Coordinates of C-alpha atoms and ligand atoms in Angstrom, one line a residue:
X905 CA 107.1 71.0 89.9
X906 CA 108.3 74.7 90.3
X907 CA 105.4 76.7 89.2
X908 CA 106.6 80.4 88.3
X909 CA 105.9 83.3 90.4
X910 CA 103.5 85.5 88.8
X911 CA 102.6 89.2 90.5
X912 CA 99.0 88.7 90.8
X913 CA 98.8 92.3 92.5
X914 CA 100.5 95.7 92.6
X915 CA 99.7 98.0 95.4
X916 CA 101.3 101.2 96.9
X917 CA 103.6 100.0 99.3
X918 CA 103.6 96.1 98.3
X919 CA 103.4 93.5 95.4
X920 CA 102.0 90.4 96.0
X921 CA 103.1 87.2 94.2
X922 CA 101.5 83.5 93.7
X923 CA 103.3 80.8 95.4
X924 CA 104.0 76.9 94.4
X925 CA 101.1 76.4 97.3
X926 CA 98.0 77.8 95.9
X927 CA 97.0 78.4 99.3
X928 CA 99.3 81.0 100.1
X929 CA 100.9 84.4 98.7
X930 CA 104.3 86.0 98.7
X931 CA 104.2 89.8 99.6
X932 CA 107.1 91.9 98.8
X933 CA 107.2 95.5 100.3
X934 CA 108.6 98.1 98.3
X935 CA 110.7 101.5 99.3
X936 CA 107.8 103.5 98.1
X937 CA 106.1 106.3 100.2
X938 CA 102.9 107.4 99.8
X939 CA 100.4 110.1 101.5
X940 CA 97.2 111.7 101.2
X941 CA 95.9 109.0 98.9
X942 CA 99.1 108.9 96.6
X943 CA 99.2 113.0 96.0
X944 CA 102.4 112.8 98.0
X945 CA 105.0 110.6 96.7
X946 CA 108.5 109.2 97.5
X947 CA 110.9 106.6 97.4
X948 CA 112.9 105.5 100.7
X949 CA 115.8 103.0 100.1
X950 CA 115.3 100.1 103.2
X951 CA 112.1 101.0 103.9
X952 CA 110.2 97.7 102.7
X953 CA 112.8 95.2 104.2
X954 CA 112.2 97.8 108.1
X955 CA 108.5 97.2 107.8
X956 CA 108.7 93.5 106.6
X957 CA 110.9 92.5 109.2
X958 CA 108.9 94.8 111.7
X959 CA 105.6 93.2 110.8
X960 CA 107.0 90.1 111.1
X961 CA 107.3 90.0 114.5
X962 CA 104.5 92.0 115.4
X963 CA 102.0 89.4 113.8
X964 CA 104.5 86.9 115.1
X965 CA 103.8 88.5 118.9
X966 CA 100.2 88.5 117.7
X967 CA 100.2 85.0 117.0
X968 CA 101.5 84.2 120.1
X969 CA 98.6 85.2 121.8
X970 CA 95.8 83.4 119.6
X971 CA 95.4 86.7 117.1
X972 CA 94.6 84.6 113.9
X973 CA 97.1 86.7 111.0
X974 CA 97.5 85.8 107.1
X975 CA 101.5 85.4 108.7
X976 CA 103.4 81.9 107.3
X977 CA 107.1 83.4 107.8
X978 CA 109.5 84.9 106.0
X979 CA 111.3 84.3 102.4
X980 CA 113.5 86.6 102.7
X981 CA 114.4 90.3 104.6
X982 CA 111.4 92.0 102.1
X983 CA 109.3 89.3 101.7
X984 CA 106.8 87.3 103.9
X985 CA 104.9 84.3 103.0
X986 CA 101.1 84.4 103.8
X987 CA 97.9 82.9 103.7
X988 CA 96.1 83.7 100.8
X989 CA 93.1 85.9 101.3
X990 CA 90.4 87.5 100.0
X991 CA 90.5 90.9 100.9
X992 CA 87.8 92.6 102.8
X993 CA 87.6 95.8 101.5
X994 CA 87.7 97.9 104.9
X995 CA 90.4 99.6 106.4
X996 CA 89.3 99.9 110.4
X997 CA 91.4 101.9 111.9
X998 CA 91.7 102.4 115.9
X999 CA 92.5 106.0 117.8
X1000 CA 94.0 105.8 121.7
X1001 CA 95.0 109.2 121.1
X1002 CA 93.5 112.1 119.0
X1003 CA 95.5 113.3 116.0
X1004 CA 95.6 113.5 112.5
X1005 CA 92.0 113.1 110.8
X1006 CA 90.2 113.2 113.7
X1007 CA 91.1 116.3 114.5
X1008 CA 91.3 118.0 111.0
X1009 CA 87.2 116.4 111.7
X1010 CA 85.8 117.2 114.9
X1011 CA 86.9 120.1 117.2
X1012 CA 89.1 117.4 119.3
X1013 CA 92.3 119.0 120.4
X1014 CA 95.6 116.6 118.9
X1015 CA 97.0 114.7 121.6
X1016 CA 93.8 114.4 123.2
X1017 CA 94.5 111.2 125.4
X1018 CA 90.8 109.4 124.4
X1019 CA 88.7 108.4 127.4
X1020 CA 88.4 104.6 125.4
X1021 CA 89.3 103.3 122.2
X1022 CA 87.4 105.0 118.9
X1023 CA 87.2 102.6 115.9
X1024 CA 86.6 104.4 112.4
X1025 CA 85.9 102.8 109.6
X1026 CA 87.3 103.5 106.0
X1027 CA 85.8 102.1 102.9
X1028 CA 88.7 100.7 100.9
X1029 CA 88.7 102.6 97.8
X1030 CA 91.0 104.8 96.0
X1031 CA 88.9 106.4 93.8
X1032 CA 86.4 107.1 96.5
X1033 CA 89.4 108.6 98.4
X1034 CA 88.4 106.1 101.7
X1035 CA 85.6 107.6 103.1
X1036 CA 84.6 106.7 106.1
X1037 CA 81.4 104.4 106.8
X1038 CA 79.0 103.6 108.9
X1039 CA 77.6 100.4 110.6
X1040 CA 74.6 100.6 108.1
X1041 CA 76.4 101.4 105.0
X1042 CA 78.1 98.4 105.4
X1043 CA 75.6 96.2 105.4
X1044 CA 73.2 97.8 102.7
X1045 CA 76.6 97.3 100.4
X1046 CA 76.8 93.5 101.5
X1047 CA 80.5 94.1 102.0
X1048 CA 80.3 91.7 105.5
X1049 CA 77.8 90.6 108.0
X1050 CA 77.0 92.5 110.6
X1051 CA 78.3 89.1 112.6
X1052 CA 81.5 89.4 111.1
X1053 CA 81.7 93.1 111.3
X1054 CA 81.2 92.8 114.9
X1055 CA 83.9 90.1 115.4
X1056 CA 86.5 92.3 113.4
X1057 CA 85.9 95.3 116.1
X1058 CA 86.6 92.6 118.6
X1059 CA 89.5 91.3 116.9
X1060 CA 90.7 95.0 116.3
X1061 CA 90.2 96.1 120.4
X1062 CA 92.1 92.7 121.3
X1063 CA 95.1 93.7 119.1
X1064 CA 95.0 96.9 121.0
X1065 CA 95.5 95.8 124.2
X1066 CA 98.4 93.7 123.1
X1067 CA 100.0 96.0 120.5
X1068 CA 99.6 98.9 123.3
X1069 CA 101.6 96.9 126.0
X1070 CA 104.1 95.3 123.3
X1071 CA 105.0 99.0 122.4
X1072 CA 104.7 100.7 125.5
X1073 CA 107.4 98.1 126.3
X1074 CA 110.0 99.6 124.0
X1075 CA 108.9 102.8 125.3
X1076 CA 106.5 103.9 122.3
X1077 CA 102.9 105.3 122.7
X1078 CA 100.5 103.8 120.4
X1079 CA 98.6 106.9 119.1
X1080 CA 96.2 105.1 116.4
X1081 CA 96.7 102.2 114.0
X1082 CA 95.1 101.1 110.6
X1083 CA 94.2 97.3 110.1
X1084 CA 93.1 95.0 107.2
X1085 CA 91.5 91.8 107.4
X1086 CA 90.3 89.1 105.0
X1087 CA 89.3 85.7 104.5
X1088 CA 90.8 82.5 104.1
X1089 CA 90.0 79.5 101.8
X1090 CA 87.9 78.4 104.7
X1091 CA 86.0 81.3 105.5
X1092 CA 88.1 82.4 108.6
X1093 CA 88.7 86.0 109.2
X1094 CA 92.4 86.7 109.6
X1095 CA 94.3 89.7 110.0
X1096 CA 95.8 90.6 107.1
X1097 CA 97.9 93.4 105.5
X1098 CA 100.5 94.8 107.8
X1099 CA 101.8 96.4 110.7
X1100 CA 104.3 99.0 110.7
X1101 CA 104.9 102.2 111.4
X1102 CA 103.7 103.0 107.7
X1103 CA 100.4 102.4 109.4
X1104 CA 100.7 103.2 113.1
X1105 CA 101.1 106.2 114.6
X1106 CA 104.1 105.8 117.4
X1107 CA 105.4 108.4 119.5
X1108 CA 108.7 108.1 121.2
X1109 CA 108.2 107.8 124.9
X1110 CA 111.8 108.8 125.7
X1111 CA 111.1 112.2 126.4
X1112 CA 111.7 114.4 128.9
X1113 CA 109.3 116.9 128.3
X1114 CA 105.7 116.8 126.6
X1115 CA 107.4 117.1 122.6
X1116 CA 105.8 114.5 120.1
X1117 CA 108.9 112.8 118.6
X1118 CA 106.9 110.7 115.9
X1119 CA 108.9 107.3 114.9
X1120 CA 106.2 106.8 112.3
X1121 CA 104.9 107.7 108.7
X1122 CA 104.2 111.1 109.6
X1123 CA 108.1 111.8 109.2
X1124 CA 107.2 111.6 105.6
X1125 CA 103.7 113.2 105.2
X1126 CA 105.2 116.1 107.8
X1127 CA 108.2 116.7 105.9
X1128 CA 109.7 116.2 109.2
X1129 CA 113.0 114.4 107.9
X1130 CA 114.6 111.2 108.8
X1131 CA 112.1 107.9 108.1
X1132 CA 114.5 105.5 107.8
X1133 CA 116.4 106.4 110.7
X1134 CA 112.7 106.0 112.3
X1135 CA 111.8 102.9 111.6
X1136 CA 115.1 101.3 112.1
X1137 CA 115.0 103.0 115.6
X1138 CA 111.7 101.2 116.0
X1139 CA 113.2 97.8 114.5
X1140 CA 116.1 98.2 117.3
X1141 CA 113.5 98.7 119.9
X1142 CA 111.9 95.2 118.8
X1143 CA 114.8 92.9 118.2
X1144 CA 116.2 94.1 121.4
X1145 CA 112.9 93.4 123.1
X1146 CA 111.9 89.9 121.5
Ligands
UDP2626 N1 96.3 105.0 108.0 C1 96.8 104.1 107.0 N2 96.3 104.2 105.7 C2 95.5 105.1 105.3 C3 95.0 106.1 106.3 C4 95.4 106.0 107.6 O1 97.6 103.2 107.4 O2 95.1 105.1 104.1 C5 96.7 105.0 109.4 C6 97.7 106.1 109.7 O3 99.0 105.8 109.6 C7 97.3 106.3 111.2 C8 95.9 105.9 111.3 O4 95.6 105.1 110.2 O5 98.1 105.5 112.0 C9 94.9 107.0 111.3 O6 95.1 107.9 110.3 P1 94.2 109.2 110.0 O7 92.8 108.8 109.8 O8 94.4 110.1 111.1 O9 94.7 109.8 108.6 P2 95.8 110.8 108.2 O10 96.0 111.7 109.3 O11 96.9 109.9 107.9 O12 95.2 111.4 107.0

């Protein structure tokens, strides 16, 4: 019997809906733009369907070499169908290259090329505007095991050294990226959320000189001017690659 699909969640950039299969979601993304925890706002028509179809086939690639992701396939050209999860409420992000809060943070010059890999972590909360956490902080908060905190870093440096050569590839440089990760009805970690250039930083390597072209969300919270043109620039790059 078909069981209706009910929104069981609302975020910024995504809704997520039950399926027939109680093990598994649908997640729609939306047009809407947000920055500096939702003070900046906007709407971009095409967006959602550019970083579905880009995620897609980065968690696809992922898959491909034994990354586990939430990833079934997808319904439609805005909507994926994935595990279901519960959400672990951390948003680890990994710098190759200094720029953004890093260097509004430390005394780092932007476009620092970093000696290895830095891995902040964000507490997922809104209201707390994302701070960043420690190691510690983590576990006095029981939010994970230190176990599985320490297999998520691992997780997160291993999708760097695919996601960097995917992209480098199509000529991007990976600058920094933000992941999510939950757990499955069996208690497996997967990667979760999504990957786009709503969440990566990528800088177009088809330069002659040393200008930053960014092909990324910073269009947006820059004011810098053509997003979709962006991403679908980055979507090219893909299809034509895979
Ligand atoms: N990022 C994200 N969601 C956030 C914060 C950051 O996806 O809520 C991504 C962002 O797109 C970039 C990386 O994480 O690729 C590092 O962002 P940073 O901490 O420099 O923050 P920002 O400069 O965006 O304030």
């Amino acid at each position: 019997m078909n069981k209706k699909c009910e929104l069981i969640y609302e975020g910024k950039a995504k809704k997520v809906f039950s399926h027939n299969d109680e093990n598994k979601v649908m997640i729609e993304f939306k047009d809407d733009a947000t920055a500096f925890n939702a003070m900046k706002k906007a709407k971009f028509e095409g967006k959602g369907k550019l970083n579905c179809l880009i995620s897609a086939k980065i968690f696809e690639h992922l898959m491909n070499k034994n990354i586990p992701t939430h990833f079934i396939e997808l319904k439609n050209e805005n909507t994926m169908i994935a595990q279901k999860i519960k959400v672990i409420p951390l948003e680890i992000v990994l710098r190759n290259t200094a720029y953004g809060s890093l260097c509004k943070q430390t005394a780092i010059k932007s476009g620092t090329v970093l000696a290895k890999p830095l891995i902040d972590i964000y507490l997922k909360n809104d209201e707390l505007n994302d701070p960043l956490i420690t190691k510690d902080r983590i576990e006095l908060m029981n939010i994970l095991s230190s176990k599985d905190l320490d297999l998520i870093i691992e997780l997160t440096l291993k999708i760097n050294i695919i996601l960097k050569s995917f992209f480098k590839n199509i000529k991007l440089q990976l600058v920094d990226f933000k992941l999510e990760f939950g757990y499955d009805l069996k208690d497996n970690i997967l990667l979760a959320d999504e990957i786009s250039p709503d969440n990566c930083r990528l800088w177009d390597l088809n330069q002659k000189n040393d200008t930053i072209v960014s092909l990324d969300k910073d269009r947006f919270r820059n004011d810098l001017g053509g997003l979709i043109e962006a991403y679908s620039e980055i979507n090219r790059r893909i299809k034509n690659f895979i």
